[in-house]
GROMACS .gro file of C-alpha atoms in nm:
model
  376
    1MET     CA    1  -1.044   1.750  -1.897
    2THR     CA    2  -1.105   2.022  -1.644
    3ALA     CA    3  -0.891   2.335  -1.655
    4SER     CA    4  -0.739   2.484  -1.341
    5PRO     CA    5  -0.549   2.804  -1.260
    6LEU     CA    6  -0.230   2.603  -1.298
    7SER     CA    7  -0.320   2.489  -1.650
    8THR     CA    8  -0.252   2.833  -1.801
    9HIS     CA    9   0.090   2.838  -1.636
   10LEU     CA   10   0.172   2.489  -1.762
   11LYS     CA   11   0.060   2.576  -2.115
   12ALA     CA   12   0.293   2.876  -2.113
   13LEU     CA   13   0.584   2.660  -2.000
   14ILE     CA   14   0.517   2.406  -2.276
   15VAL     CA   15   0.485   2.674  -2.545
   16ALA     CA   16   0.815   2.826  -2.430
   17ASP     CA   17   1.024   2.515  -2.363
   18GLY     CA   18   0.846   2.218  -2.520
   19PRO     CA   19   0.686   1.916  -2.350
   20LEU     CA   20   0.732   1.887  -1.973
   21THR     CA   21   0.898   1.586  -1.818
   22VAL     CA   22   0.682   1.403  -1.566
   23ALA     CA   23   0.918   1.532  -1.297
   24ARG     CA   24   0.868   1.897  -1.399
   25TYR     CA   25   0.492   1.844  -1.417
   26MET     CA   26   0.487   1.693  -1.067
   27GLN     CA   27   0.702   1.973  -0.928
   28GLU     CA   28   0.476   2.243  -1.070
   29ALA     CA   29   0.151   2.067  -0.977
   30LEU     CA   30   0.258   1.998  -0.619
   31LEU     CA   31   0.476   2.295  -0.527
   32HIS     CA   32   0.385   2.595  -0.744
   33PRO     CA   33   0.389   2.890  -0.497
   34GLU     CA   34   0.037   3.007  -0.587
   35HIS     CA   35  -0.146   2.709  -0.735
   36GLY     CA   36   0.046   2.401  -0.616
   37TYR     CA   37  -0.132   2.122  -0.435
   38TYR     CA   38   0.078   2.137  -0.118
   39THR     CA   39   0.076   2.516  -0.106
   40THR     CA   40  -0.301   2.557  -0.132
   41ARG     CA   41  -0.468   2.251   0.023
   42GLU     CA   42  -0.503   2.040   0.336
   43PRO     CA   43  -0.432   1.694   0.191
   44PHE     CA   44  -0.434   1.485   0.508
   45GLY     CA   45  -0.712   1.304   0.688
   46VAL     CA   46  -1.072   1.211   0.613
   47ALA     CA   47  -1.153   1.561   0.488
   48GLY     CA   48  -0.845   1.565   0.264
   49ASP     CA   49  -0.730   1.341  -0.018
   50PHE     CA   50  -0.542   1.064   0.166
   51ILE     CA   51  -0.472   0.928   0.515
   52THR     CA   52  -0.121   0.832   0.625
   53ALA     CA   53  -0.032   0.566   0.881
   54PRO     CA   54   0.019   0.809   1.175
   55GLU     CA   55  -0.333   0.943   1.117
   56ILE     CA   56  -0.476   0.591   1.120
   57SER     CA   57  -0.334   0.480   1.455
   58GLN     CA   58  -0.122   0.634   1.730
   59VAL     CA   59   0.045   0.293   1.762
   60PHE     CA   60   0.236   0.354   1.440
   61GLY     CA   61   0.420   0.661   1.568
   62GLU     CA   62   0.470   0.512   1.914
   63LEU     CA   63   0.643   0.206   1.770
   64ILE     CA   64   0.862   0.427   1.553
   65GLY     CA   65   0.956   0.624   1.865
   66LEU     CA   66   1.048   0.306   2.050
   67TRP     CA   67   1.249   0.189   1.747
   68CYS     CA   68   1.445   0.514   1.769
   69ALA     CA   69   1.501   0.466   2.142
   70ALA     CA   70   1.633   0.113   2.085
   71VAL     CA   71   1.872   0.234   1.815
   72TRP     CA   72   1.987   0.520   2.041
   73GLN     CA   73   2.075   0.268   2.312
   74GLN     CA   74   2.234   0.035   2.058
   75THR     CA   75   2.463   0.314   1.935
   76GLY     CA   76   2.591   0.407   2.279
   77SER     CA   77   2.316   0.641   2.408
   78PRO     CA   78   2.480   0.967   2.291
   79SER     CA   79   2.401   1.266   2.512
   80LYS     CA   80   2.275   1.462   2.210
   81ILE     CA   81   2.095   1.318   1.909
   82ALA     CA   82   1.896   1.480   1.629
   83LEU     CA   83   1.555   1.323   1.572
   84VAL     CA   84   1.481   1.425   1.215
   85GLU     CA   85   1.171   1.371   1.002
   86PHE     CA   86   1.154   1.432   0.628
   87GLY     CA   87   0.809   1.526   0.499
   88PRO     CA   88   0.644   1.539   0.844
   89GLY     CA   89   0.293   1.625   0.723
   90ARG     CA   90   0.098   1.765   1.017
   91GLY     CA   91   0.358   1.647   1.267
   92THR     CA   92   0.150   1.357   1.398
   93LEU     CA   93   0.422   1.095   1.365
   94MET     CA   94   0.673   1.313   1.547
   95ALA     CA   95   0.427   1.389   1.828
   96ASP     CA   96   0.352   1.019   1.884
   97ALA     CA   97   0.720   0.921   1.861
   98LEU     CA   98   0.820   1.184   2.120
   99ARG     CA   99   0.549   1.065   2.358
  100ALA     CA  100   0.683   0.709   2.337
  101ALA     CA  101   1.040   0.836   2.374
  102ARG     CA  102   0.971   0.943   2.732
  103ILE     CA  103   0.939   0.578   2.834
  104VAL     CA  104   1.314   0.518   2.786
  105PRO     CA  105   1.524   0.691   3.055
  106GLY     CA  106   1.747   0.964   2.918
  107PHE     CA  107   1.633   0.938   2.557
  108ARG     CA  108   1.390   1.231   2.549
  109ASP     CA  109   1.646   1.458   2.715
  110ALA     CA  110   1.899   1.374   2.444
  111ILE     CA  111   1.667   1.458   2.155
  112GLU     CA  112   1.679   1.768   1.937
  113VAL     CA  113   1.382   1.779   1.698
  114HIS     CA  114   1.448   1.872   1.336
  115LEU     CA  115   1.188   1.874   1.056
  116VAL     CA  116   1.277   1.888   0.687
  117GLU     CA  117   0.982   2.070   0.533
  118ALA     CA  118   0.983   2.324   0.249
  119SER     CA  119   0.616   2.428   0.267
  120PRO     CA  120   0.542   2.731   0.493
  121ARG     CA  121   0.179   2.620   0.522
  122LEU     CA  122   0.276   2.272   0.642
  123ARG     CA  123   0.533   2.417   0.881
  124ALA     CA  124   0.249   2.614   1.042
  125LEU     CA  125   0.046   2.294   1.085
  126GLN     CA  126   0.346   2.119   1.240
  127ARG     CA  127   0.388   2.406   1.484
  128GLU     CA  128   0.023   2.360   1.591
  129THR     CA  129   0.075   1.986   1.645
  130LEU     CA  130   0.400   2.036   1.839
  131PRO     CA  131   0.322   2.353   2.039
  132ASP     CA  132   0.551   2.282   2.332
  133ILE     CA  133   0.840   2.127   2.139
  134GLU     CA  134   1.151   2.318   2.036
  135VAL     CA  135   1.176   2.252   1.662
  136SER     CA  136   1.433   2.346   1.399
  137TRP     CA  137   1.308   2.344   1.040
  138HIS     CA  138   1.520   2.276   0.733
  139ASP     CA  139   1.464   2.293   0.359
  140THR     CA  140   1.712   2.012   0.283
  141ALA     CA  141   1.941   1.761   0.452
  142GLU     CA  142   2.237   1.990   0.390
  143THR     CA  143   2.170   2.204   0.700
  144LEU     CA  144   2.118   1.927   0.956
  145PRO     CA  145   2.340   1.952   1.267
  146ASN     CA  146   2.668   1.765   1.274
  147HIS     CA  147   2.591   1.519   1.551
  148PRO     CA  148   2.437   1.169   1.565
  149SER     CA  149   2.099   1.155   1.396
  150LEU     CA  150   1.793   0.933   1.376
  151ILE     CA  151   1.625   1.020   1.047
  152LEU     CA  152   1.267   0.922   0.965
  153GLY     CA  153   1.062   0.939   0.647
  154ASN     CA  154   0.705   0.809   0.619
  155GLU     CA  155   0.546   0.850   0.276
  156PHE     CA  156   0.814   1.103   0.187
  157PHE     CA  157   0.986   0.951  -0.117
  158ASP     CA  158   0.661   0.867  -0.301
  159ALA     CA  159   0.586   1.238  -0.358
  160LEU     CA  160   0.927   1.321  -0.508
  161PRO     CA  161   0.920   1.384  -0.886
  162ILE     CA  162   0.987   1.094  -1.120
  163ARG     CA  163   1.077   1.066  -1.486
  164GLN     CA  164   0.934   0.794  -1.706
  165LEU     CA  165   1.103   0.606  -1.989
  166ILE     CA  166   0.894   0.403  -2.232
  167HIS     CA  167   1.030   0.136  -2.468
  168ARG     CA  168   0.922   0.202  -2.828
  169ASP     CA  169   1.047   0.023  -3.140
  170GLY     CA  170   1.351  -0.114  -2.961
  171VAL     CA  171   1.467   0.213  -2.801
  172TRP     CA  172   1.392   0.408  -2.485
  173ARG     CA  173   1.195   0.731  -2.517
  174GLU     CA  174   1.085   0.969  -2.241
  175ARG     CA  175   0.717   1.021  -2.158
  176CYS     CA  176   0.627   1.389  -2.127
  177ILE     CA  177   0.325   1.617  -2.099
  178ALA     CA  178   0.239   1.837  -2.398
  179TRP     CA  179  -0.037   2.081  -2.484
  180ASP     CA  180  -0.297   1.963  -2.737
  181ASN     CA  181  -0.416   2.270  -2.931
  182GLU     CA  182  -0.713   2.082  -3.078
  183SER     CA  183  -0.857   1.974  -2.745
  184GLY     CA  184  -0.720   2.270  -2.550
  185ALA     CA  185  -0.593   2.036  -2.281
  186LEU     CA  186  -0.282   1.864  -2.154
  187GLY     CA  187  -0.190   1.535  -2.316
  188TRP     CA  188   0.088   1.276  -2.335
  189SER     CA  189   0.389   1.299  -2.564
  190GLU     CA  190   0.716   1.112  -2.616
  191ILE     CA  191   1.062   1.252  -2.692
  192PRO     CA  192   1.410   1.096  -2.732
  193ALA     CA  193   1.537   0.984  -2.392
  194PRO     CA  194   1.860   1.133  -2.253
  195ALA     CA  195   2.150   0.890  -2.239
  196GLU     CA  196   2.210   0.965  -1.870
  197LEU     CA  197   1.860   0.837  -1.789
  198ILE     CA  198   1.886   0.528  -2.007
  199ARG     CA  199   2.203   0.428  -1.820
  200LEU     CA  200   1.997   0.404  -1.499
  201VAL     CA  201   1.781   0.120  -1.635
  202PRO     CA  202   1.923  -0.202  -1.480
  203SER     CA  203   2.090  -0.416  -1.743
  204ALA     CA  204   1.927  -0.727  -1.596
  205LEU     CA  205   1.585  -0.606  -1.710
  206ALA     CA  206   1.478  -0.708  -2.061
  207PRO     CA  207   1.216  -0.460  -2.188
  208VAL     CA  208   0.939  -0.538  -2.435
  209GLU     CA  209   0.736  -0.290  -2.639
  210GLY     CA  210   0.553  -0.044  -2.416
  211ASP     CA  211   0.741  -0.120  -2.094
  212ILE     CA  212   0.784   0.181  -1.865
  213PHE     CA  213   1.072   0.240  -1.624
  214GLU     CA  214   1.045   0.512  -1.359
  215ILE     CA  215   1.344   0.701  -1.223
  216CYS     CA  216   1.329   0.925  -0.917
  217GLU     CA  217   1.645   1.132  -0.945
  218ASP     CA  218   1.556   1.349  -0.644
  219GLY     CA  219   1.492   1.039  -0.432
  220ARG     CA  220   1.831   0.894  -0.518
  221THR     CA  221   1.999   1.226  -0.442
  222VAL     CA  222   1.824   1.271  -0.107
  223ALA     CA  223   1.893   0.910  -0.005
  224GLU     CA  224   2.264   0.962  -0.072
  225GLN     CA  225   2.265   1.296   0.114
  226ILE     CA  226   2.101   1.137   0.419
  227ALA     CA  227   2.343   0.844   0.405
  228ARG     CA  228   2.646   1.072   0.388
  229HIS     CA  229   2.519   1.262   0.692
  230ILE     CA  230   2.463   0.943   0.892
  231ALA     CA  231   2.794   0.789   0.781
  232ARG     CA  232   2.976   1.104   0.891
  233CYS     CA  233   2.787   1.184   1.213
  234GLY     CA  234   2.654   0.847   1.329
  235GLY     CA  235   2.302   0.717   1.376
  236ALA     CA  236   2.045   0.551   1.152
  237GLY     CA  237   1.753   0.617   0.919
  238LEU     CA  238   1.413   0.451   0.883
  239PHE     CA  239   1.188   0.494   0.579
  240LEU     CA  240   0.840   0.356   0.516
  241ASP     CA  241   0.647   0.402   0.194
  242TYR     CA  242   0.454   0.217  -0.070
  243GLY     CA  243   0.661   0.066  -0.345
  244HIS     CA  244   0.863  -0.233  -0.458
  245GLY     CA  245   1.183  -0.387  -0.331
  246LYS     CA  246   1.307  -0.482  -0.677
  247SER     CA  247   1.379  -0.236  -0.957
  248ALA     CA  248   1.111  -0.317  -1.211
  249PHE     CA  249   0.904  -0.208  -1.508
  250GLY     CA  250   0.564  -0.055  -1.453
  251ASP     CA  251   0.363   0.268  -1.465
  252THR     CA  252   0.285   0.364  -1.103
  253PHE     CA  253   0.232   0.739  -1.153
  254GLN     CA  254  -0.105   0.823  -0.996
  255ALA     CA  255  -0.329   1.107  -0.879
  256LEU     CA  256  -0.549   1.102  -0.567
  257ARG     CA  257  -0.837   1.338  -0.501
  258SER     CA  258  -1.084   1.288  -0.214
  259HIS     CA  259  -0.949   0.936  -0.151
  260GLN     CA  260  -1.022   0.833  -0.512
  261TYR     CA  261  -0.792   0.785  -0.809
  262ALA     CA  262  -0.816   1.075  -1.054
  263ASP     CA  263  -0.700   1.154  -1.407
  264LEU     CA  264  -0.334   1.254  -1.389
  265LEU     CA  265  -0.374   1.550  -1.623
  266ASP     CA  266  -0.715   1.670  -1.510
  267ASN     CA  267  -0.729   1.993  -1.310
  268PRO     CA  268  -0.359   1.995  -1.212
  269GLY     CA  269  -0.282   2.137  -0.869
  270THR     CA  270  -0.598   1.993  -0.714
  271ALA     CA  271  -0.486   1.632  -0.662
  272ASP     CA  272  -0.193   1.461  -0.495
  273LEU     CA  273   0.056   1.309  -0.738
  274THR     CA  274   0.271   1.015  -0.633
  275ALA     CA  275   0.458   0.712  -0.765
  276HIS     CA  276   0.571   0.387  -0.608
  277VAL     CA  277   0.913   0.397  -0.450
  278ASP     CA  278   1.197   0.192  -0.600
  279PHE     CA  279   1.357   0.087  -0.271
  280ASN     CA  280   1.633  -0.099  -0.452
  281ALA     CA  281   1.749   0.224  -0.615
  282LEU     CA  282   1.723   0.416  -0.287
  283LEU     CA  283   1.932   0.162  -0.099
  284ASP     CA  284   2.193   0.158  -0.376
  285SER     CA  285   2.217   0.536  -0.338
  286ALA     CA  286   2.241   0.510   0.040
  287ALA     CA  287   2.517   0.251   0.007
  288SER     CA  288   2.701   0.492  -0.223
  289GLY     CA  289   2.673   0.746   0.058
  290GLY     CA  290   2.861   0.514   0.292
  291CYS     CA  291   2.581   0.355   0.495
  292ILE     CA  292   2.496  -0.002   0.584
  293CYS     CA  293   2.153  -0.088   0.438
  294PHE     CA  294   1.870  -0.306   0.572
  295GLY     CA  295   1.552  -0.428   0.404
  296THR     CA  296   1.327  -0.440   0.220
  297VAL     CA  297   1.061  -0.582   0.457
  298THR     CA  298   0.687  -0.530   0.441
  299GLN     CA  299   0.528  -0.281   0.678
  300GLY     CA  300   0.325  -0.566   0.828
  301GLN     CA  301   0.640  -0.765   0.902
  302PHE     CA  302   0.818  -0.463   1.043
  303LEU     CA  303   0.540  -0.349   1.278
  304SER     CA  304   0.474  -0.705   1.392
  305ALA     CA  305   0.843  -0.747   1.475
  306LEU     CA  306   0.823  -0.431   1.686
  307GLY     CA  307   0.529  -0.571   1.884
  308ILE     CA  308   0.224  -0.398   1.742
  309GLU     CA  309  -0.012  -0.669   1.865
  310ALA     CA  310   0.106  -0.636   2.225
  311ARG     CA  311   0.081  -0.257   2.213
  312VAL     CA  312  -0.274  -0.278   2.076
  313GLU     CA  313  -0.380  -0.510   2.357
  314THR     CA  314  -0.235  -0.269   2.614
  315LEU     CA  315  -0.438   0.018   2.468
  316VAL     CA  316  -0.752  -0.194   2.437
  317GLY     CA  317  -0.734  -0.280   2.806
  318LYS     CA  318  -0.785   0.086   2.894
  319ALA     CA  319  -1.041   0.169   2.625
  320SER     CA  320  -1.418   0.187   2.593
  321PRO     CA  321  -1.594  -0.065   2.365
  322ALA     CA  322  -1.611   0.190   2.081
  323GLN     CA  323  -1.247   0.281   2.127
  324LYS     CA  324  -1.145  -0.086   2.128
  325ALA     CA  325  -1.299  -0.136   1.783
  326THR     CA  326  -1.123   0.171   1.647
  327ILE     CA  327  -0.785   0.071   1.790
  328ARG     CA  328  -0.806  -0.281   1.652
  329SER     CA  329  -0.933  -0.177   1.308
  330GLY     CA  330  -0.655   0.083   1.280
  331ALA     CA  331  -0.388  -0.174   1.360
  332ARG     CA  332  -0.535  -0.420   1.112
  333ARG     CA  333  -0.527  -0.156   0.842
  334LEU     CA  334  -0.156  -0.102   0.905
  335ILE     CA  335  -0.047  -0.466   0.893
  336GLU     CA  336  -0.295  -0.678   0.699
  337PRO     CA  337  -0.182  -0.781   0.348
  338ALA     CA  338  -0.506  -0.662   0.187
  339GLU     CA  339  -0.465  -0.318   0.345
  340MET     CA  340  -0.125  -0.146   0.395
  341GLY     CA  341   0.069  -0.442   0.529
  342THR     CA  342   0.220  -0.566   0.203
  343LEU     CA  343   0.215  -0.274  -0.041
  344PHE     CA  344   0.396  -0.057   0.214
  345LYS     CA  345   0.759  -0.145   0.281
  346ALA     CA  346   1.027  -0.050   0.533
  347VAL     CA  347   1.399  -0.002   0.481
  348ALA     CA  348   1.668   0.130   0.711
  349ILE     CA  349   2.024   0.257   0.688
  350ALA     CA  350   2.293   0.293   0.954
  351ALA     CA  351   2.643   0.424   1.004
  352PRO     CA  352   2.930   0.181   0.935
  353GLY     CA  353   2.978  -0.067   1.218
  354VAL     CA  354   2.607  -0.118   1.289
  355ASP     CA  355   2.534  -0.477   1.195
  356ALA     CA  356   2.173  -0.506   1.317
  357LEU     CA  357   1.863  -0.290   1.355
  358PRO     CA  358   1.529  -0.373   1.523
  359GLY     CA  359   1.272  -0.518   1.283
  360PHE     CA  360   1.521  -0.612   1.012
  361GLY     CA  361   1.729  -0.910   0.919
  362PRO     CA  362   2.102  -0.897   0.837
  363PRO     CA  363   2.239  -0.607   0.633
  364ARG     CA  364   2.176  -0.601   0.261
  365ASP     CA  365   2.463  -0.713   0.041
  366ARG     CA  366   2.498  -0.437  -0.216
  367SER     CA  367   2.655  -0.679  -0.462
  368LEU     CA  368   2.326  -0.870  -0.482
  369ARG     CA  369   2.121  -0.609  -0.665
  370GLU     CA  370   1.765  -0.723  -0.719
  371THR     CA  371   1.563  -0.660  -1.031
  372GLY     CA  372   1.228  -0.787  -1.145
  373VAL     CA  373   0.909  -0.716  -1.334
  374PHE     CA  374   0.599  -0.624  -1.135
  375SER     CA  375   0.383  -0.490  -1.420
  376ARG     CA  376   0.360  -0.527  -1.792
   0.00000   0.00000   0.00000
């Protein structure tokens, strides 16, 4: 395995404190102030390591903006509303959503833009994308303004640190990263699992030898924080990401470098690290925060319900032949099952009293918790 500047730091941590949880490894690899992936690299776009939906097609952000406008009207068209995005990347989604917002009378004037972004480098990119927009930045949900809010997150939860439990000899153990003195490289290790983590494994799941269960504690915490804010102040939240609607077994921890899967422990700090989102766990947390929950639906179903095909045809009517092909291929990539249409899901939450949201069916009954097995 290739060494990196971060490897020396990780080795020192392991020597001092023992094996690192997957969550600690992700946190260091992604956010270390000198050698972390998000603090040193431009991850987005063709020249980066991955492409998100807003970079694929402007239609994605425009439909999100119109969704927000519809919810604003549905909730009484408040004169002031915070439009908030968690993990806004380069700011492309927000720029497209704001452009679409101007179509609905009064909506753009009511909006205050808030971005939840911890990285100074990414904040600078967002400022470049939104040069004429008054923006307030936040490190966490705790400092959001106390008025109605529409909160967005696209591919936000997948980058939050996870912990992994593995079933060995009839008991749960925790997967960790250790330092192998013989090879001089990072390697996998297992330690006794904390009882507080084991309690988070749904009782309806029956593990067999080698099954892995992933727990995103930060994701659950943030989902509950967002829900408490919305329940208290009013509004709704919309979150799109890749993942599964049922809590399930499976190892989804992955590294991406130059649009290719990479070894998770090779050259840490130079690849994006993500895991599939457990939407069932997120919605349970949001329900605990006092919100009404909607979903899970596939991204293809959601965007189709919002009218992506009609929007594409409108754009195609004004485009050159080359542009028409690009517009149509981008839309197909967003909604087709073999592309992003099925793997990516959408969920939403709303303040009590909201019994419907565009693109979703009836509210989720929290008493009907879903579990399943998607990987063995």
